[in-house]
CSV table of C-alpha atoms and ligand atoms in Angstrom, one decimal:
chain,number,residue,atom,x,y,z
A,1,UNK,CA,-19.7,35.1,-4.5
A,2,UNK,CA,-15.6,36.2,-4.4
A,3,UNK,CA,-13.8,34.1,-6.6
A,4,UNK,CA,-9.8,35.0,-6.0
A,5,UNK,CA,-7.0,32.7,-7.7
A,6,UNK,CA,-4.0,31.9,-5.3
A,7,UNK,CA,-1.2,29.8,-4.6
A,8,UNK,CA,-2.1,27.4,-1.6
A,9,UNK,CA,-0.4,24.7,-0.1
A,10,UNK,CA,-1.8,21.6,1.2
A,11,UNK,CA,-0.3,19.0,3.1
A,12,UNK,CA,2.9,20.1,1.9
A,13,UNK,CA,1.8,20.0,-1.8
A,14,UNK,CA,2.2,23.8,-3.3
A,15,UNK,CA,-1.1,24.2,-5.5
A,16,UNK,CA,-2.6,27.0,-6.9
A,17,UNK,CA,-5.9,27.6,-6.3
A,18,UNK,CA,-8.6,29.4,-7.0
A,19,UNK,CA,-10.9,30.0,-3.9
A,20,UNK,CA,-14.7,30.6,-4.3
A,21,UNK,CA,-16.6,32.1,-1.5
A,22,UNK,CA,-19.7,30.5,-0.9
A,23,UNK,CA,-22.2,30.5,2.2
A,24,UNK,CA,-21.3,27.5,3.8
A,25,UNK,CA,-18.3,25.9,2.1
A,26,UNK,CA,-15.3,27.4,1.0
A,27,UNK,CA,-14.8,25.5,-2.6
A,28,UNK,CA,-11.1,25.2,-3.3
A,29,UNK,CA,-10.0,24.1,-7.3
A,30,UNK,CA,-7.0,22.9,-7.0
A,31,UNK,CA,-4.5,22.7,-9.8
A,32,UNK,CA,-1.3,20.3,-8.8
A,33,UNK,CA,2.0,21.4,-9.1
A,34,UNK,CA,4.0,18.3,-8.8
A,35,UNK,CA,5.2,17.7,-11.5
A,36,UNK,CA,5.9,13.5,-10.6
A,37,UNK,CA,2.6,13.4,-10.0
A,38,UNK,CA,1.5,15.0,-13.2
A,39,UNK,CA,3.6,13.0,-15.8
A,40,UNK,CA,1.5,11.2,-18.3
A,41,UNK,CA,-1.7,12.4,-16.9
A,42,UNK,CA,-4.6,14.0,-18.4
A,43,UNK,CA,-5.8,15.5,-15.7
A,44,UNK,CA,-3.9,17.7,-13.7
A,45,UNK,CA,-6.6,19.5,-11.2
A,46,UNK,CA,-9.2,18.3,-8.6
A,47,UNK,CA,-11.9,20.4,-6.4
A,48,UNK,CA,-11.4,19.4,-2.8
A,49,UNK,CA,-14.2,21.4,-0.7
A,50,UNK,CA,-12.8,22.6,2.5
A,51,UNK,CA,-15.6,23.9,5.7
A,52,UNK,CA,-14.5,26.8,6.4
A,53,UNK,CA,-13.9,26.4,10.5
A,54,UNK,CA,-13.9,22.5,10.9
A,55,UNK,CA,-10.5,21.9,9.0
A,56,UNK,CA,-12.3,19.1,7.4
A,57,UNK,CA,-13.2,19.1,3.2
A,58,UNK,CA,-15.4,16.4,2.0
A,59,UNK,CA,-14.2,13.2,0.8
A,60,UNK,CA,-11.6,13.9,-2.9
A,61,UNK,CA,-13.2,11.8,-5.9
A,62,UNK,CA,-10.1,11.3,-7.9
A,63,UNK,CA,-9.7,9.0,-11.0
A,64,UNK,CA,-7.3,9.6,-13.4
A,65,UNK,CA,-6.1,7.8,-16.4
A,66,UNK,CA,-2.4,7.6,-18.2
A,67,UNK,CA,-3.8,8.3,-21.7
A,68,UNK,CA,-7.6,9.5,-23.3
A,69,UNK,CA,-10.3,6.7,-21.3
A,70,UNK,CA,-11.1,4.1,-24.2
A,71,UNK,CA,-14.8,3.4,-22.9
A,72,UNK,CA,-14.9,0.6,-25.8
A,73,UNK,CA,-12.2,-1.5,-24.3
A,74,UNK,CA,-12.8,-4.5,-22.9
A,75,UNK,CA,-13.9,-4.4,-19.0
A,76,UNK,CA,-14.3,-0.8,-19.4
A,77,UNK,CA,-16.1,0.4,-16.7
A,78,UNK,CA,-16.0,-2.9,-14.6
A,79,UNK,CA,-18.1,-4.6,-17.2
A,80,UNK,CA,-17.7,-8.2,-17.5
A,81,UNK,CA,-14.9,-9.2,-20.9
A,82,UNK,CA,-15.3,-12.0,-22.9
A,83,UNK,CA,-12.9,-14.1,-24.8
A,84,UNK,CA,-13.6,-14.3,-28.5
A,85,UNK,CA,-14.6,-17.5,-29.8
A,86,UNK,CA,-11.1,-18.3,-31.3
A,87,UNK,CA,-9.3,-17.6,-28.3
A,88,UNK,CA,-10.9,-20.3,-26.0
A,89,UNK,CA,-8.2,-22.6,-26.2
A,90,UNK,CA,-5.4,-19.8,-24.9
A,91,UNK,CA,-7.9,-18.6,-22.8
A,92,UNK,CA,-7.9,-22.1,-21.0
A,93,UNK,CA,-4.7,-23.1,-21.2
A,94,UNK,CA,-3.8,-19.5,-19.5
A,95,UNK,CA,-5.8,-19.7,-16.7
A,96,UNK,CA,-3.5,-21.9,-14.4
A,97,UNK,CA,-0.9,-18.4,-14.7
A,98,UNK,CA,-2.9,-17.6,-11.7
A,99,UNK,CA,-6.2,-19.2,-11.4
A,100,UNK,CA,-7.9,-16.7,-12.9
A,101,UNK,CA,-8.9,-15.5,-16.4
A,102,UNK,CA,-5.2,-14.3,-17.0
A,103,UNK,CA,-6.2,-13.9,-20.9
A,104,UNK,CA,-9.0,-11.4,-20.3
A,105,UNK,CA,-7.2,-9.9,-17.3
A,106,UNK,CA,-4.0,-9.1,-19.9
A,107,UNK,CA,-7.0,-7.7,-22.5
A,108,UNK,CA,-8.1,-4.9,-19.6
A,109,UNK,CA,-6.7,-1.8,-19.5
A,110,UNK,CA,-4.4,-1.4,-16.5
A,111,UNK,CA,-6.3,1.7,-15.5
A,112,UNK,CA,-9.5,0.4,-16.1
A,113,UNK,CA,-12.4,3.1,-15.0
A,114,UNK,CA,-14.7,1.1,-12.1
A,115,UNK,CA,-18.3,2.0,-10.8
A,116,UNK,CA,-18.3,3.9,-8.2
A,117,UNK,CA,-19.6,1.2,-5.3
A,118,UNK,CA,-20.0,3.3,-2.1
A,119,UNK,CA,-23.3,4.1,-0.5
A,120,UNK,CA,-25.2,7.4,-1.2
A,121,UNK,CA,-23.7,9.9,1.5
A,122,UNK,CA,-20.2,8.6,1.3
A,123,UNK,CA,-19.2,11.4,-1.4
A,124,UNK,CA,-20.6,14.0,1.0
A,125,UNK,CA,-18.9,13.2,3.8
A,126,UNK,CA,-16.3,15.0,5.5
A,127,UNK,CA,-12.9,14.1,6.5
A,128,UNK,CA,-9.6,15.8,7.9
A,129,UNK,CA,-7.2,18.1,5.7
A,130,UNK,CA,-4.3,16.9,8.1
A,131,UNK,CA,-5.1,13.1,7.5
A,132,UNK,CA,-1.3,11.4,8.0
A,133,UNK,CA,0.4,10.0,5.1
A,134,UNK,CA,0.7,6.3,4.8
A,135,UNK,CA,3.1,3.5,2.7
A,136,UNK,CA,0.9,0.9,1.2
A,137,UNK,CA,2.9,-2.3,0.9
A,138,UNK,CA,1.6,-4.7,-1.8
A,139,UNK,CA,3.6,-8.4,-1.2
A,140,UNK,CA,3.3,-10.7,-4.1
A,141,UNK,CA,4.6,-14.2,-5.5
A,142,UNK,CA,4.9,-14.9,-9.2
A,143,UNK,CA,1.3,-12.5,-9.2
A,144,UNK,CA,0.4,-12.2,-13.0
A,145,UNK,CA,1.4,-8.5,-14.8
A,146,UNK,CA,-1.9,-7.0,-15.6
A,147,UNK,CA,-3.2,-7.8,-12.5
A,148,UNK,CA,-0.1,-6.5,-10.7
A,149,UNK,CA,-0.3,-3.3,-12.8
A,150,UNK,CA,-3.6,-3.1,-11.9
A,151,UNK,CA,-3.1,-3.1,-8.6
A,152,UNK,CA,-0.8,-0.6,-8.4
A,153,UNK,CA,-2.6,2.2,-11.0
A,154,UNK,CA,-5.4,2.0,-8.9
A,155,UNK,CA,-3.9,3.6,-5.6
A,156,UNK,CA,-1.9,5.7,-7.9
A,157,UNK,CA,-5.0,7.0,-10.0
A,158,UNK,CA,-7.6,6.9,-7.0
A,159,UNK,CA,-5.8,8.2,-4.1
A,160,UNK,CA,-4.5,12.0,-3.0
A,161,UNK,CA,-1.5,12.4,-4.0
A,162,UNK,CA,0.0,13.8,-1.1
A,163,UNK,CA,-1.7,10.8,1.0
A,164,UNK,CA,0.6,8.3,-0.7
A,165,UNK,CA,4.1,8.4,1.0
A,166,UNK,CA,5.4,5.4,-1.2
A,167,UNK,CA,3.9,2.5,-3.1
A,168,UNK,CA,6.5,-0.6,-1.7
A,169,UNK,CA,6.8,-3.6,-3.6
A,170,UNK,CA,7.5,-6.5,-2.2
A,171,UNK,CA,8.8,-9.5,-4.6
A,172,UNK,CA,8.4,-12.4,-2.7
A,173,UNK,CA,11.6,-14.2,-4.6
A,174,UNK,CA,9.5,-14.5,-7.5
A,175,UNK,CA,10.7,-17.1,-9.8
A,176,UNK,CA,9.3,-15.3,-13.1
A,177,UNK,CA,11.5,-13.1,-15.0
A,178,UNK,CA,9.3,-10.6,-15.5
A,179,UNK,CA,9.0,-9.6,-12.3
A,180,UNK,CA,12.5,-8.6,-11.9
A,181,UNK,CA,14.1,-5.8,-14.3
A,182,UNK,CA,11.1,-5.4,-16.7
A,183,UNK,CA,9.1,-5.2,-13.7
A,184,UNK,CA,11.4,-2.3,-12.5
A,185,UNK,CA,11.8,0.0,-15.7
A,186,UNK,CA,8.2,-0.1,-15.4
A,187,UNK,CA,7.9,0.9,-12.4
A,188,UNK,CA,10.7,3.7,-12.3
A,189,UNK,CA,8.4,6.0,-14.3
A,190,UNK,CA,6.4,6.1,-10.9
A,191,UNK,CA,8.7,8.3,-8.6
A,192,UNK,CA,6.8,6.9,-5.4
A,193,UNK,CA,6.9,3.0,-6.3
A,194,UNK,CA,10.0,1.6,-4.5
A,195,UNK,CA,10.5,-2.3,-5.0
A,196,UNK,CA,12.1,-5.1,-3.1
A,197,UNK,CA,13.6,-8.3,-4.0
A,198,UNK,CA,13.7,-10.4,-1.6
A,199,UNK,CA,16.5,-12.8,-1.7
A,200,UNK,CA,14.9,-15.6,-0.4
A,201,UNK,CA,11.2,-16.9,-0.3
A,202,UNK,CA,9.7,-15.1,3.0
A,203,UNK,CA,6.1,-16.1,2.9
A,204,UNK,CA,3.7,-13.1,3.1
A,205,UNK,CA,3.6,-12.7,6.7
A,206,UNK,CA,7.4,-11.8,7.1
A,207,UNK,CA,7.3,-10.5,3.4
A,208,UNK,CA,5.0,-7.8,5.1
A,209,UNK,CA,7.4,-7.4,7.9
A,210,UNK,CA,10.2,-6.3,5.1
A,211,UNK,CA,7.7,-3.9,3.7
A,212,UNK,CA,6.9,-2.3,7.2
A,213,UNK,CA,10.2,-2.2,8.0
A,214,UNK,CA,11.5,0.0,5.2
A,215,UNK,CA,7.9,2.0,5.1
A,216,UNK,CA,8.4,5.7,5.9
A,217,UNK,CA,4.3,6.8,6.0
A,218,UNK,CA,2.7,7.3,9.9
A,219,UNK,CA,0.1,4.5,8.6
A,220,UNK,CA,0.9,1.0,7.0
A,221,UNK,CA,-1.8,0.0,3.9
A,222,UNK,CA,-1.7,-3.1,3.2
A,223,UNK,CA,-3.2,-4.6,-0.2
A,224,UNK,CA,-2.9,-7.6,-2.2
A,225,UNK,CA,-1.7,-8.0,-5.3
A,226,UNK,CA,-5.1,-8.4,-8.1
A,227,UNK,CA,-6.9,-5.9,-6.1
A,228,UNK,CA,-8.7,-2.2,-7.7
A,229,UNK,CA,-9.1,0.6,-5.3
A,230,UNK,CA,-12.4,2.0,-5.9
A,231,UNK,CA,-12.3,6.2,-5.7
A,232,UNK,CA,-12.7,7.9,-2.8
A,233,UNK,CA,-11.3,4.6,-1.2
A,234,UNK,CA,-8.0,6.0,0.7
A,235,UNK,CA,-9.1,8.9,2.8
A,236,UNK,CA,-11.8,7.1,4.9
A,237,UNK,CA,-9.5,4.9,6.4
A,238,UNK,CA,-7.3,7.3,7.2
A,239,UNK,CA,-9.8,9.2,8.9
A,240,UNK,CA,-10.3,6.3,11.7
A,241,UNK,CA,-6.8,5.9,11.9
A,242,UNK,CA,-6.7,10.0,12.6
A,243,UNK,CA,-9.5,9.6,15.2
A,244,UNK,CA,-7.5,6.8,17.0
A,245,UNK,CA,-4.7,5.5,16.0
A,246,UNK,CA,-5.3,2.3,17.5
A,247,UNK,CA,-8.3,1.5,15.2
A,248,UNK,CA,-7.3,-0.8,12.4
A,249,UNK,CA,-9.5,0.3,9.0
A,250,UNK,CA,-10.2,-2.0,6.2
A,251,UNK,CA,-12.2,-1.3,3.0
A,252,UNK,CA,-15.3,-2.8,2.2
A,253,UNK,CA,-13.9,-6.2,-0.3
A,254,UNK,CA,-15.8,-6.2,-3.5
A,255,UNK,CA,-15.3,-9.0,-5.9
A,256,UNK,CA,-13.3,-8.8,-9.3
A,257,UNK,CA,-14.6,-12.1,-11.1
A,258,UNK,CA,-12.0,-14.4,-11.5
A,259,UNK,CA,-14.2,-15.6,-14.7
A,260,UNK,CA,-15.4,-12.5,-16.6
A,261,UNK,CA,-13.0,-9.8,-14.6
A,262,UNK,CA,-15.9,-7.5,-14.0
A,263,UNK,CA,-16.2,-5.4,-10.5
A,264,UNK,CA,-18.9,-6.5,-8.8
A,265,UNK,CA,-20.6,-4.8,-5.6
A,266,UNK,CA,-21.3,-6.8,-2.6
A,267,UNK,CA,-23.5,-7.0,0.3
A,268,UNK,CA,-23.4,-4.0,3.3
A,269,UNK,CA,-23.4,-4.5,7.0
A,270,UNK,CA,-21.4,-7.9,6.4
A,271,UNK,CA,-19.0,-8.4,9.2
A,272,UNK,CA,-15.6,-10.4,10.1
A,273,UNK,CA,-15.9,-13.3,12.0
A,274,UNK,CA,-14.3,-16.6,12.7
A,275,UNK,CA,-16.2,-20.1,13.0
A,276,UNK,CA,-14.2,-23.1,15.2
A,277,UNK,CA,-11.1,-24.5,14.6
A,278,UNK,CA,-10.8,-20.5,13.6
A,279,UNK,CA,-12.1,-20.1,10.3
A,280,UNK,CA,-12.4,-17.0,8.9
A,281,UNK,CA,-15.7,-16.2,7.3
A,282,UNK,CA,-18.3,-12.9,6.9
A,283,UNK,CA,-21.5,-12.8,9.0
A,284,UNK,CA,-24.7,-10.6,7.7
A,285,UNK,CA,-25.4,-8.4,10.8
A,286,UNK,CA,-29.3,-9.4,11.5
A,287,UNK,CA,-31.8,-7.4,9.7
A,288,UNK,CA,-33.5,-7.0,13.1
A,289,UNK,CA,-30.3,-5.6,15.0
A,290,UNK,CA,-30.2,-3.4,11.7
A,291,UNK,CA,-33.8,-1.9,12.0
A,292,UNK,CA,-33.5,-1.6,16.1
A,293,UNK,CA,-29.9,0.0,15.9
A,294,UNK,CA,-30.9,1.6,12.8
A,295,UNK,CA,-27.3,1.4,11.2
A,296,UNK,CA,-27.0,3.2,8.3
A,297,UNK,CA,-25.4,1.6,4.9
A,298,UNK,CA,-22.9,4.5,6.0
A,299,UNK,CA,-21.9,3.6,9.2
A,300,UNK,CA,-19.0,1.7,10.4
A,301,UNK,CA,-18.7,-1.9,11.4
A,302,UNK,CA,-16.9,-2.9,14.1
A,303,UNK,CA,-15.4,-6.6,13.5
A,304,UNK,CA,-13.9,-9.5,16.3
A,305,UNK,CA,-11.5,-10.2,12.9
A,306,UNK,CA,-10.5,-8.6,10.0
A,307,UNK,CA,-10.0,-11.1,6.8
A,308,UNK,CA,-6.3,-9.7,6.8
A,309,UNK,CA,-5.1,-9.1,3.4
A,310,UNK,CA,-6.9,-5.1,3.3
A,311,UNK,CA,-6.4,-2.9,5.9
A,312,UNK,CA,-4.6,0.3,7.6
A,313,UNK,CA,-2.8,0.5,10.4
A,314,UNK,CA,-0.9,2.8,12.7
A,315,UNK,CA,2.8,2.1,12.1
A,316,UNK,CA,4.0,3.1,15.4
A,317,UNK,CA,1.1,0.8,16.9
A,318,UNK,CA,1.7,-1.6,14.7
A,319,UNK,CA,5.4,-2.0,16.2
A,320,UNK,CA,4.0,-1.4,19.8
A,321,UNK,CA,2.1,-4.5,19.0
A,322,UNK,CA,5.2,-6.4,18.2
A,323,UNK,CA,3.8,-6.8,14.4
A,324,UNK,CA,2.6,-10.2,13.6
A,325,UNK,CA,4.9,-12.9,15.2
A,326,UNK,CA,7.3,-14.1,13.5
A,327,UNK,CA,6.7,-17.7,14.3
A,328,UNK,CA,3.9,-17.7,11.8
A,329,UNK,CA,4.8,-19.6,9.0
A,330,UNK,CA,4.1,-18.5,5.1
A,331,UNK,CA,0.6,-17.8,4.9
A,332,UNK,CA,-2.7,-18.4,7.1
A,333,UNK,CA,-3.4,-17.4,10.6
A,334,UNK,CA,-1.9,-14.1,10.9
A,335,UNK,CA,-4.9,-12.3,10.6
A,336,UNK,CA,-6.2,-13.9,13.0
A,337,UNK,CA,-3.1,-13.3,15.7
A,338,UNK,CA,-3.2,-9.4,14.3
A,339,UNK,CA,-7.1,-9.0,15.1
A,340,UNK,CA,-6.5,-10.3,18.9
A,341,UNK,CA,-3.8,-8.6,19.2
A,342,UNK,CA,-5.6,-5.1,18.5
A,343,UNK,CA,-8.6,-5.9,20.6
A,344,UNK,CA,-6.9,-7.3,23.4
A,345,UNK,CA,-4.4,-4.1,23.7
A,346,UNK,CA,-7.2,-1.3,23.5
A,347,UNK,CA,-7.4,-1.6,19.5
A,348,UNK,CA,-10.9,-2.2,17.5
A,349,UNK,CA,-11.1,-3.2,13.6
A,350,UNK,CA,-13.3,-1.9,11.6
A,351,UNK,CA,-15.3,-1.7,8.0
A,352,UNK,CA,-15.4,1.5,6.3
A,353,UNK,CA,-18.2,1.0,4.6
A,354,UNK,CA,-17.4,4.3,2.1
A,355,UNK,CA,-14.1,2.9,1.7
A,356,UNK,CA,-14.5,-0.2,-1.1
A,357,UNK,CA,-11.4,-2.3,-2.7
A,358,UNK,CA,-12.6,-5.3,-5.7
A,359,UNK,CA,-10.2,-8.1,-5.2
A,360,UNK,CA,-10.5,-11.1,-7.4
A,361,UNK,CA,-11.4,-14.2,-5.5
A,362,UNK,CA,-10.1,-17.7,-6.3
A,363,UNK,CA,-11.4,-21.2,-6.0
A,364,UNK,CA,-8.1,-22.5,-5.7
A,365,UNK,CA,-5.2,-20.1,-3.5
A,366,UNK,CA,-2.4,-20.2,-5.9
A,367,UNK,CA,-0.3,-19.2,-2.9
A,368,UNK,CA,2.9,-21.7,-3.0
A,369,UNK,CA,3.7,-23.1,0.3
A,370,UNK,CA,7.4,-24.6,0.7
A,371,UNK,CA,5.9,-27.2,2.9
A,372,UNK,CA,2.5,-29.0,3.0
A,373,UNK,CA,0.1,-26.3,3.1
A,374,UNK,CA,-3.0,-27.7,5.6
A,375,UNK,CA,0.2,-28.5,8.1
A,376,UNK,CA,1.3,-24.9,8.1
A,377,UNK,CA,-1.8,-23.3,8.5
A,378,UNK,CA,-2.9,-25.3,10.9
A,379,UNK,CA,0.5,-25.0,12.8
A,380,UNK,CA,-0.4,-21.4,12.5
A,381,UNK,CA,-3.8,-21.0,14.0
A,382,UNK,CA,-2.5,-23.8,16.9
A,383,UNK,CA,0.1,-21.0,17.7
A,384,UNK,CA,-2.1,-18.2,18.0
A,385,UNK,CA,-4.3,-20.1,20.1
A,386,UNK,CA,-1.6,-21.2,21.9
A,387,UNK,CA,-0.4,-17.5,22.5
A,388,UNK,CA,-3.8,-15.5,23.0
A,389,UNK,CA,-6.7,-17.6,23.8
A,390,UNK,CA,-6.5,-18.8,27.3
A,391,UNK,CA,-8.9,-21.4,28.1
A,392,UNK,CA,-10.8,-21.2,24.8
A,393,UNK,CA,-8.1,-22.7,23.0
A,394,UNK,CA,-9.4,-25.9,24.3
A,395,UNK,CA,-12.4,-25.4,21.5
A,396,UNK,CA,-9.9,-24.6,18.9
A,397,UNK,CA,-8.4,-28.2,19.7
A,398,UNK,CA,-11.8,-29.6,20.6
A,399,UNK,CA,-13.1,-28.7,17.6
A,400,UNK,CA,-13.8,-31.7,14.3
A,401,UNK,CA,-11.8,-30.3,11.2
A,402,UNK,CA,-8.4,-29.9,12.5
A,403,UNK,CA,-6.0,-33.0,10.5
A,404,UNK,CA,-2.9,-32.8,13.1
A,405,UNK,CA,-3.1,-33.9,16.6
A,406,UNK,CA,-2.7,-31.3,19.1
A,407,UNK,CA,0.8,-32.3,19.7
A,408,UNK,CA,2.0,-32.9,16.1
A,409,UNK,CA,0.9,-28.8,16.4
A,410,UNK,CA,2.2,-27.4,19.8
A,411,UNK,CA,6.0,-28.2,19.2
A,412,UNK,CA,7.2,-24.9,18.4
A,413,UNK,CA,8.3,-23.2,21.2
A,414,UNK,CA,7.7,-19.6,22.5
A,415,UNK,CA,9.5,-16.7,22.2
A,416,UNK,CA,6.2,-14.0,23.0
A,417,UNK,CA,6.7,-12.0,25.5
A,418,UNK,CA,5.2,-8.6,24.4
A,419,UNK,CA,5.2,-6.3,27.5
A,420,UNK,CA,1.8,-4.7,26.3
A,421,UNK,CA,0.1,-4.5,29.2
A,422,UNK,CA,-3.1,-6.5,27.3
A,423,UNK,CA,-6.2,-8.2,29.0
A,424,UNK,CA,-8.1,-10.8,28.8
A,425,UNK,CA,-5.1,-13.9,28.9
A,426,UNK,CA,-2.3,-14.6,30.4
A,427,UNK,CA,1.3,-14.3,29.2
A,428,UNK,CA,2.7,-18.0,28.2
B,1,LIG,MN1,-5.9,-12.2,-2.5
């Protein structure tokens, strides 16, 4: 085995490398260079394993942390945190910051180290050294610090650096102050986080639209706000997005416990799908169709609907498909308009089952809506039907669990006319 030390460049990213000769693989330790990238960090090289035909290198495991790991902090390691017995009280009386335990969430490091979630085989896969670059765009309202923080250290620590094209903000006119300048000096010691402050409330769906507007990547991320990527997480759902760029990818959504803040796995071959009056929900593929098709824990999972709040997208497509209309109001609905959209104009969604993202679910949404909430929603999902499902809508209004009557809901009026050539309706 030849083991030579040059400088190599990668995606645009000048390295130096040291190149070891091996049978099969060509094993490439790469030291970064970028010195942005490099600030604060204890870590400053990674192996990436490139074929040596193919122009594909397995999968990069990347974690990083701003300062020496303190594996006896609390939620280390994605273990559940607990509030010491005198702290109960604050504990409690913090929990309505965002309907989570805000107390133990402020006691976790921001760079918390996580299991690593992803099937056996998913480390060992292979993807492509030319991947395009995306944007993520993380929209939030009044979301709490750590969580925020969180959510932001975790691309930065977990994904390639020359992957991430920009981190984008978007402040939702926030009404707490420290979202504004504290929340930017922060920030400004991360060269690739950009932030906006919107000057009005836009609700996420059009918040997302400011994001995508501004975003300069070939593919849009989106993510939520109290999310951790998991490592390994980025480069899968780039790779679909690579194959075909009309594929929409979203990660596998593990569960952050809003209670005891540990990262919990969850179960495989789940699948998006909607119930009537379109309710979003996940369906267990049948073990049967499991054992006949014998799908692998591995393999991806193609979904009528994606839950909405994870996933990468093609940002020229994502144009092409006129991006979510803009008649959608706040919150609620949109994924719903996004994932017809996509299939009806030669798209699919899928689950990257080796691509896995822990966001903490809430009993209550503390999403604010400037109106009543069940009305806009509903107003929402009456529009989409409206717009994409033909004749079916009739079980959408048909259906028992809808408060408005169909005409308190249809008086909006339509602006769609998207020229995309779709099937399977016809243009209102
Ligand atoms: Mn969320």
């Amino acid at each position: 085995m030849n083991s030579v030390t040059k400088t190599a460049e990668l995606n645009g990213l000048t390295k130096k490398a040291i190149l070891t000769e091996g049978p099969e693989l060509t094993k490439v330790h790469v030291r970064l260079d970028d010195k942005e990238q490099l600030r604060k960090r204890n870590r400053s090289s990674y192996t990436v394993h490139f074929t040596r035909d193919t122009g594909m290198h397995k999968v990069l495991t990347i974690d990083v942390t701003l300062s020496p790991r303190d594996p006896k902090a609390p939620g280390q390691f994605g273990h559940p945190a607990a509030v010491p017995d005198d702290k109960q009280e604050e504990a409690k009386s913090r929990w309505k910051e965002g309907n989570f335990n805000v107390y133990l969430s402020d006691l976790i490091p921001v760079d918390r180290a996580i299991d690593d979630t992803r099937p056996a085989g998913c480390s060992e896969q292979l993807v492509h050294n030319d991947l395009p670059t995306t944007t993520i765009i993380i929209c939030f309202v009044d979301e709490v610090w750590s969580t925020l923080l969180r959510s932001v250290h975790s691309v930065l620590n977990r994904s390639p650096p020359h992957l991430i094209k920009e981190i984008i903000l978007v402040d939702d006119f926030s009404t707490k102050e420290y979202l504004k300048d504290s929340l930017d000096k922060y920030m400004s010691q991360f060269p690739k986080v950009r932030l906006l402050h919107l000057k009005e409330r836009h609700g996420l769906i059009r918040a997302r639209l400011a994001g995508a507007e501004i975003a300069k990547g070939d593919v849009l991320t989106f993510l939520d706000s109290h999310v951790e990527c998991n490592v390994g997480w980025l480069e899968p759902l780039l790779e679909r997005v690579r194959l075909n760029r009309k594929k929409v990818a979203c990660p596998v959504i593990e569960v952050i416990s809003d209670k005891d803040m540990s990262y919990m796995t969850v179960d495989n071959f789940q699948r998006g799908i909607f119930t009537w009056p379109m309710n979003f929900g996940w369906r267990q593929i049948p073990p049967e169709v499991i054992e006949k098709d014998k799908i692998k824990e591995t393999d991806i999972i193609r979904c009528p609907v994606m839950a909405g709040g994870l996933f990468s997208i093609d940002k020229k497509y994502f144009f092409e498909l006129g991006t979510y209309d803009p008649g959608l109001d706040v919150w609620g609905g949109e994924n719903m308009e996004l994932s017809f959209k996509v299939w009806m104009c030669g798209g699919e969604i899928e689950i990257i089952p080796c691509s896995r993202v822990g966001h903490i679910f809430r009993n209550d949404n503390p999403y604010s809506f400037p109106k009543d909430r069940i009305k806009t929603v509903e107003r929402n999902l009456a529009r989409v039907a409206e717009v994409w499902l033909d004749e079916y809508k009739e079980l959408f209004y048909g259906h028992e669990g809808l408060i408005l009557s169909p005409s308190a809901m249809v008086n909006f009026t339509f602006t769609a006319d998207h020229g995309l050539g779709q099937n399977g309706f016809i243009m209102l």
